[in-house]
Structure formats: C-alpha cells, structure tokens
Amino acid sequence: MPRIIPIRDLKDTAAISQMCSEVNEPVYITKNGYGDMVIMSMKTYEETMYLKDVYTKLAQAEDEVRSGKTVDARSALKELRGKYGI
C-alpha cells in the first residue's frame, strides 16, 4: 500500500529519509489534499531507472526483431551489466 503524507510532515527530514528507505517504494506527498510530489530513496530511484532502461532496450529489441533485424543478446546484456556494474 502506498505511503501518502501531507507536505507539512516534510519538516522531520530524518523520519522521511528512514521511511523512504524502509518502504522501498515512492512516498507520495500531498498539498491541500492533492498530489504534489513523490520522493524515494536513492536505492529505489536507481532500481527504477535500471528497470526503465531494461524495458526501453527490450522494446527496441522487439522492434528490431519485428522488422527482421537480428539482435545480439549477449552484447546487449554485456552493455547493461557494464553500465550498472553488475
């Protein structure tokens, strides 16, 4: 279940930082009862960006396969591993 907190709670930055680290998902900030911001830990952000990159490359590869081009999966995986140090 997503965490939703009012903007006034951002005053306690240590508690917010701990919350973001514990939930491992974005924390939604409201202002006057409406969505205003989203914050997350660096770990969650990096994982999100990694998945975005993987999905983008997967979509590109699927487009290449549909258009008849061949895709070298080993090269693509090597590039991703190098980029993210895995």
GROMACS .gro file of N, CA, C and O in nm:
model
  344
    1MET      N    1   0.085  -0.118   0.000
    1MET     CA    2   0.000   0.000   0.000
    1MET      C    3   0.089   0.124   0.000
    1MET      O    4   0.183   0.134   0.078
    2PRO      N    5   0.063   0.219  -0.087
    2PRO     CA    6   0.150   0.337  -0.096
    2PRO      C    7   0.141   0.424   0.030
    2PRO      O    8   0.038   0.432   0.095
    3ARG      N    9   0.254   0.486   0.061
    3ARG     CA   10   0.259   0.581   0.172
    3ARG      C   11   0.224   0.718   0.118
    3ARG      O   12   0.282   0.765   0.019
    4ILE      N   13   0.131   0.784   0.183
    4ILE     CA   14   0.088   0.918   0.144
    4ILE      C   15   0.095   1.005   0.268
    4ILE      O   16   0.036   0.971   0.371
    5ILE      N   17   0.170   1.115   0.258
    5ILE     CA   18   0.184   1.204   0.373
    5ILE      C   19   0.162   1.349   0.330
    5ILE      O   20   0.188   1.385   0.216
    6PRO      N   21   0.116   1.434   0.423
    6PRO     CA   22   0.098   1.575   0.390
    6PRO      C   23   0.234   1.646   0.385
    6PRO      O   24   0.329   1.605   0.453
    7ILE      N   25   0.240   1.752   0.310
    7ILE     CA   26   0.366   1.825   0.290
    7ILE      C   27   0.421   1.880   0.421
    7ILE      O   28   0.541   1.890   0.438
    8ARG      N   29   0.335   1.910   0.516
    8ARG     CA   30   0.383   1.965   0.645
    8ARG      C   31   0.471   1.864   0.719
    8ARG      O   32   0.555   1.901   0.800
    9ASP      N   33   0.456   1.734   0.691
    9ASP     CA   34   0.537   1.632   0.756
    9ASP      C   35   0.681   1.628   0.705
    9ASP      O   36   0.765   1.558   0.761
   10LEU      N   37   0.712   1.702   0.600
   10LEU     CA   38   0.847   1.704   0.546
   10LEU      C   39   0.946   1.775   0.638
   10LEU      O   40   1.066   1.771   0.615
   11LYS      N   41   0.895   1.840   0.742
   11LYS     CA   42   0.984   1.909   0.836
   11LYS      C   43   1.076   1.812   0.908
   11LYS      O   44   1.188   1.846   0.942
   12ASP      N   45   1.030   1.691   0.933
   12ASP     CA   46   1.111   1.590   1.000
   12ASP      C   47   1.184   1.507   0.895
   12ASP      O   48   1.147   1.395   0.863
   13THR      N   49   1.293   1.564   0.844
   13THR     CA   50   1.363   1.503   0.731
   13THR      C   51   1.422   1.367   0.765
   13THR      O   52   1.426   1.278   0.679
   14ALA      N   53   1.469   1.350   0.888
   14ALA     CA   54   1.527   1.221   0.926
   14ALA      C   55   1.422   1.110   0.920
   14ALA      O   56   1.448   1.000   0.872
   15ALA      N   57   1.302   1.139   0.969
   15ALA     CA   58   1.194   1.040   0.966
   15ALA      C   59   1.152   1.009   0.823
   15ALA      O   60   1.125   0.892   0.789
   16ILE      N   61   1.147   1.111   0.739
   16ILE     CA   62   1.110   1.091   0.598
   16ILE      C   63   1.215   1.005   0.529
   16ILE      O   64   1.183   0.913   0.454
   17SER      N   65   1.342   1.034   0.554
   17SER     CA   66   1.450   0.956   0.494
   17SER      C   67   1.441   0.809   0.537
   17SER      O   68   1.453   0.719   0.454
   18GLN      N   69   1.417   0.787   0.664
   18GLN     CA   70   1.403   0.650   0.714
   18GLN      C   71   1.283   0.580   0.651
   18GLN      O   72   1.292   0.464   0.611
   19MET      N   73   1.171   0.652   0.638
   19MET     CA   74   1.051   0.595   0.578
   19MET      C   75   1.079   0.553   0.433
   19MET      O   76   1.041   0.443   0.391
   20CYS      N   77   1.145   0.639   0.359
   20CYS     CA   78   1.174   0.608   0.219
   20CYS      C   79   1.264   0.485   0.207
   20CYS      O   80   1.245   0.402   0.118
   21SER      N   81   1.358   0.471   0.297
   21SER     CA   82   1.448   0.356   0.295
   21SER      C   83   1.376   0.228   0.333
   21SER      O   84   1.404   0.121   0.280
   22GLU      N   85   1.282   0.238   0.426
   22GLU     CA   86   1.211   0.119   0.474
   22GLU      C   87   1.109   0.066   0.374
   22GLU      O   88   1.095  -0.055   0.358
   23VAL      N   89   1.036   0.155   0.308
   23VAL     CA   90   0.926   0.109   0.223
   23VAL      C   91   0.971   0.063   0.086
   23VAL      O   92   0.901  -0.010   0.019
   24ASN      N   93   1.089   0.107   0.041
   24ASN     CA   94   1.143   0.064  -0.088
   24ASN      C   95   1.048   0.093  -0.205
   24ASN      O   96   1.042   0.017  -0.301
   25GLU      N   97   0.970   0.198  -0.190
   25GLU     CA   98   0.882   0.245  -0.297
   25GLU      C   99   0.864   0.395  -0.279
   25GLU      O  100   0.900   0.450  -0.176
   26PRO      N  101   0.809   0.463  -0.378
   26PRO     CA  102   0.789   0.607  -0.366
   26PRO      C  103   0.694   0.643  -0.251
   26PRO      O  104   0.603   0.568  -0.218
   27VAL      N  105   0.718   0.760  -0.192
   27VAL     CA  106   0.630   0.817  -0.091
   27VAL      C  107   0.562   0.938  -0.155
   27VAL      O  108   0.629   1.026  -0.210
   28TYR      N  109   0.431   0.940  -0.152
   28TYR     CA  110   0.354   1.046  -0.217
   28TYR      C  111   0.327   1.159  -0.118
   28TYR      O  112   0.286   1.135  -0.005
   29ILE      N  113   0.352   1.282  -0.161
   29ILE     CA  114   0.334   1.399  -0.078
   29ILE      C  115   0.213   1.477  -0.130
   29ILE      O  116   0.203   1.504  -0.250
   30THR      N  117   0.123   1.511  -0.038
   30THR     CA  118   0.005   1.588  -0.077
   30THR      C  119   0.015   1.731  -0.025
   30THR      O  120   0.081   1.758   0.075
   31LYS      N  121  -0.051   1.820  -0.095
   31LYS     CA  122  -0.060   1.960  -0.055
   31LYS      C  123  -0.206   2.000  -0.070
   31LYS      O  124  -0.262   1.988  -0.179
   32ASN      N  125  -0.266   2.040   0.041
   32ASN     CA  126  -0.408   2.075   0.043
   32ASN      C  127  -0.495   1.959  -0.007
   32ASN      O  128  -0.594   1.978  -0.076
   33GLY      N  129  -0.452   1.837   0.025
   33GLY     CA  130  -0.531   1.719  -0.010
   33GLY      C  131  -0.511   1.666  -0.151
   33GLY      O  132  -0.574   1.568  -0.190
   34TYR      N  133  -0.424   1.730  -0.227
   34TYR     CA  134  -0.400   1.688  -0.366
   34TYR      C  135  -0.255   1.643  -0.382
   34TYR      O  136  -0.165   1.695  -0.316
   35GLY      N  137  -0.231   1.551  -0.474
   35GLY     CA  138  -0.096   1.505  -0.501
   35GLY      C  139  -0.008   1.620  -0.545
   35GLY      O  140  -0.048   1.703  -0.627
   36ASP      N  141   0.113   1.627  -0.488
   36ASP     CA  142   0.204   1.737  -0.520
   36ASP      C  143   0.343   1.687  -0.561
   36ASP      O  144   0.399   1.736  -0.657
   37MET      N  145   0.397   1.589  -0.486
   37MET     CA  146   0.532   1.541  -0.512
   37MET      C  147   0.541   1.392  -0.482
   37MET      O  148   0.456   1.336  -0.416
   38VAL      N  149   0.650   1.336  -0.529
   38VAL     CA  150   0.684   1.197  -0.497
   38VAL      C  151   0.831   1.196  -0.460
   38VAL      O  152   0.914   1.253  -0.530
   39ILE      N  153   0.864   1.129  -0.347
   39ILE     CA  154   1.004   1.115  -0.308
   39ILE      C  155   1.034   0.967  -0.286
   39ILE      O  156   0.944   0.888  -0.260
   40MET      N  157   1.162   0.931  -0.301
   40MET     CA  158   1.202   0.792  -0.281
   40MET      C  159   1.349   0.788  -0.245
   40MET      O  160   1.422   0.886  -0.266
   41SER      N  161   1.392   0.675  -0.193
   41SER     CA  162   1.533   0.657  -0.159
   41SER      C  163   1.615   0.648  -0.287
   41SER      O  164   1.563   0.619  -0.395
   42MET      N  165   1.746   0.671  -0.273
   42MET     CA  166   1.834   0.660  -0.388
   42MET      C  167   1.833   0.518  -0.443
   42MET      O  168   1.836   0.497  -0.564
   43LYS      N  169   1.828   0.419  -0.353
   43LYS     CA  170   1.826   0.280  -0.397
   43LYS      C  171   1.704   0.252  -0.484
   43LYS      O  172   1.714   0.192  -0.591
   44THR      N  173   1.588   0.296  -0.438
   44THR     CA  174   1.464   0.277  -0.515
   44THR      C  175   1.471   0.350  -0.648
   44THR      O  176   1.432   0.297  -0.752
   45TYR      N  177   1.525   0.472  -0.646
   45TYR     CA  178   1.539   0.550  -0.770
   45TYR      C  179   1.629   0.477  -0.869
   45TYR      O  180   1.596   0.463  -0.987
   46GLU      N  181   1.746   0.430  -0.822
   46GLU     CA  182   1.839   0.361  -0.912
   46GLU      C  183   1.778   0.232  -0.968
   46GLU      O  184   1.795   0.202  -1.086
   47GLU      N  185   1.705   0.159  -0.884
   47GLU     CA  186   1.638   0.038  -0.933
   47GLU      C  187   1.532   0.072  -1.037
   47GLU      O  188   1.519   0.002  -1.138
   48THR      N  189   1.460   0.179  -1.014
   48THR     CA  190   1.357   0.224  -1.108
   48THR      C  191   1.419   0.263  -1.242
   48THR      O  192   1.369   0.225  -1.348
   49MET      N  193   1.530   0.338  -1.237
   49MET     CA  194   1.597   0.380  -1.359
   49MET      C  195   1.656   0.260  -1.433
   49MET      O  196   1.653   0.254  -1.556
   50TYR      N  197   1.707   0.163  -1.358
   50TYR     CA  198   1.760   0.042  -1.419
   50TYR      C  199   1.649  -0.033  -1.494
   50TYR      O  200   1.667  -0.072  -1.611
   51LEU      N  201   1.535  -0.051  -1.428
   51LEU     CA  202   1.424  -0.120  -1.494
   51LEU      C  203   1.374  -0.043  -1.616
   51LEU      O  204   1.342  -0.103  -1.719
   52LYS      N  205   1.370   0.088  -1.606
   52LYS     CA  206   1.328   0.170  -1.720
   52LYS      C  207   1.422   0.146  -1.838
   52LYS      O  208   1.377   0.129  -1.952
   53ASP      N  209   1.552   0.143  -1.811
   53ASP     CA  210   1.650   0.120  -1.916
   53ASP      C  211   1.633  -0.020  -1.976
   53ASP      O  212   1.637  -0.037  -2.098
   54VAL      N  213   1.611  -0.120  -1.892
   54VAL     CA  214   1.591  -0.257  -1.940
   54VAL      C  215   1.466  -0.264  -2.029
   54VAL      O  216   1.470  -0.322  -2.138
   55TYR      N  217   1.356  -0.203  -1.984
   55TYR     CA  218   1.233  -0.206  -2.062
   55TYR      C  219   1.249  -0.132  -2.195
   55TYR      O  220   1.197  -0.176  -2.298
   56THR      N  221   1.323  -0.023  -2.194
   56THR     CA  222   1.348   0.052  -2.317
   56THR      C  223   1.428  -0.034  -2.415
   56THR      O  224   1.393  -0.043  -2.534
   57LYS      N  225   1.532  -0.096  -2.365
   57LYS     CA  226   1.614  -0.182  -2.453
   57LYS      C  227   1.535  -0.303  -2.502
   57LYS      O  228   1.550  -0.344  -2.617
   58LEU      N  229   1.451  -0.357  -2.417
   58LEU     CA  230   1.367  -0.470  -2.458
   58LEU      C  231   1.271  -0.429  -2.569
   58LEU      O  232   1.255  -0.501  -2.669
   59ALA      N  233   1.210  -0.312  -2.555
   59ALA     CA  234   1.118  -0.262  -2.658
   59ALA      C  235   1.193  -0.240  -2.790
   59ALA      O  236   1.142  -0.274  -2.897
   60GLN      N  237   1.315  -0.185  -2.782
   60GLN     CA  238   1.395  -0.164  -2.903
   60GLN      C  239   1.428  -0.298  -2.968
   60GLN      O  240   1.420  -0.311  -3.091
   61ALA      N  241   1.464  -0.396  -2.886
   61ALA     CA  242   1.498  -0.528  -2.940
   61ALA      C  243   1.377  -0.592  -3.006
   61ALA      O  244   1.389  -0.652  -3.114
   62GLU      N  245   1.261  -0.579  -2.943
   62GLU     CA  246   1.139  -0.636  -3.002
   62GLU      C  247   1.107  -0.568  -3.135
   62GLU      O  248   1.066  -0.635  -3.231
   63ASP      N  249   1.127  -0.438  -3.143
   63ASP     CA  250   1.106  -0.366  -3.270
   63ASP      C  251   1.202  -0.416  -3.377
   63ASP      O  252   1.163  -0.433  -3.493
   64GLU      N  253   1.328  -0.439  -3.338
   64GLU     CA  254   1.426  -0.488  -3.435
   64GLU      C  255   1.389  -0.629  -3.483
   64GLU      O  256   1.403  -0.659  -3.601
   65VAL      N  257   1.344  -0.714  -3.392
   65VAL     CA  258   1.304  -0.849  -3.431
   65VAL      C  259   1.185  -0.843  -3.526
   65VAL      O  260   1.182  -0.911  -3.629
   66ARG      N  261   1.087  -0.758  -3.494
   66ARG     CA  262   0.969  -0.744  -3.581
   66ARG      C  263   1.007  -0.694  -3.721
   66ARG      O  264   0.946  -0.732  -3.820
   67SER      N  265   1.110  -0.608  -3.728
   67SER     CA  266   1.149  -0.553  -3.857
   67SER      C  267   1.249  -0.642  -3.931
   67SER      O  268   1.296  -0.606  -4.038
   68GLY      N  269   1.282  -0.757  -3.871
   68GLY     CA  270   1.369  -0.852  -3.939
   68GLY      C  271   1.516  -0.838  -3.906
   68GLY      O  272   1.598  -0.912  -3.959
   69LYS      N  273   1.553  -0.744  -3.822
   69LYS     CA  274   1.693  -0.730  -3.783
   69LYS      C  275   1.724  -0.831  -3.674
   69LYS      O  276   1.640  -0.868  -3.594
   70THR      N  277   1.849  -0.876  -3.672
   70THR     CA  278   1.889  -0.968  -3.565
   70THR      C  279   1.944  -0.888  -3.448
   70THR      O  280   2.002  -0.782  -3.466
   71VAL      N  281   1.926  -0.943  -3.330
   71VAL     CA  282   1.974  -0.878  -3.209
   71VAL      C  283   2.070  -0.972  -3.139
   71VAL      O  284   2.039  -1.089  -3.118
   72ASP      N  285   2.186  -0.921  -3.105
   72ASP     CA  286   2.284  -0.999  -3.030
   72ASP      C  287   2.258  -0.978  -2.881
   72ASP      O  288   2.297  -0.877  -2.824
   73ALA      N  289   2.190  -1.074  -2.819
   73ALA     CA  290   2.150  -1.061  -2.679
   73ALA      C  291   2.271  -1.052  -2.587
   73ALA      O  292   2.269  -0.979  -2.489
   74ARG      N  293   2.376  -1.125  -2.617
   74ARG     CA  294   2.495  -1.122  -2.531
   74ARG      C  295   2.555  -0.982  -2.526
   74ARG      O  296   2.596  -0.935  -2.420
   75SER      N  297   2.562  -0.916  -2.639
   75SER     CA  298   2.618  -0.781  -2.642
   75SER      C  299   2.530  -0.683  -2.564
   75SER      O  300   2.580  -0.597  -2.491
   76ALA      N  301   2.399  -0.698  -2.577
   76ALA     CA  302   2.307  -0.610  -2.504
   76ALA      C  303   2.319  -0.630  -2.354
   76ALA      O  304   2.323  -0.534  -2.277
   77LEU      N  305   2.327  -0.756  -2.310
   77LEU     CA  306   2.343  -0.785  -2.168
   77LEU      C  307   2.477  -0.735  -2.115
   77LEU      O  308   2.486  -0.680  -2.005
   78LYS      N  309   2.581  -0.751  -2.194
   78LYS     CA  310   2.714  -0.704  -2.154
   78LYS      C  311   2.713  -0.552  -2.136
   78LYS      O  312   2.768  -0.500  -2.040
   79GLU      N  313   2.647  -0.482  -2.226
   79GLU     CA  314   2.636  -0.336  -2.217
   79GLU      C  315   2.561  -0.295  -2.091
   79GLU      O  316   2.603  -0.205  -2.018
   80LEU      N  317   2.449  -0.361  -2.062
   80LEU     CA  318   2.373  -0.330  -1.940
   80LEU      C  319   2.453  -0.359  -1.814
   80LEU      O  320   2.453  -0.280  -1.720
   81ARG      N  321   2.521  -0.474  -1.811
   81ARG     CA  322   2.599  -0.509  -1.694
   81ARG      C  323   2.712  -0.408  -1.672
   81ARG      O  324   2.741  -0.371  -1.558
   82GLY      N  325   2.775  -0.366  -1.778
   82GLY     CA  326   2.881  -0.266  -1.767
   82GLY      C  327   2.829  -0.132  -1.718
   82GLY      O  328   2.891  -0.066  -1.635
   83LYS      N  329   2.715  -0.094  -1.768
   83LYS     CA  330   2.656   0.035  -1.731
   83LYS      C  331   2.617   0.039  -1.584
   83LYS      O  332   2.633   0.140  -1.517
   84TYR      N  333   2.566  -0.072  -1.531
   84TYR     CA  334   2.518  -0.074  -1.394
   84TYR      C  335   2.608  -0.152  -1.299
   84TYR      O  336   2.574  -0.173  -1.184
   85GLY      N  337   2.723  -0.196  -1.347
   85GLY     CA  338   2.820  -0.262  -1.260
   85GLY      C  339   2.774  -0.394  -1.201
   85GLY      O  340   2.806  -0.425  -1.087
   86ILE      N  341   2.698  -0.468  -1.279
   86ILE     CA  342   2.651  -0.599  -1.228
   86ILE      C  343   2.709  -0.712  -1.309
   86ILE      O  344   2.764  -0.698  -1.411
   0.00000   0.00000   0.00000
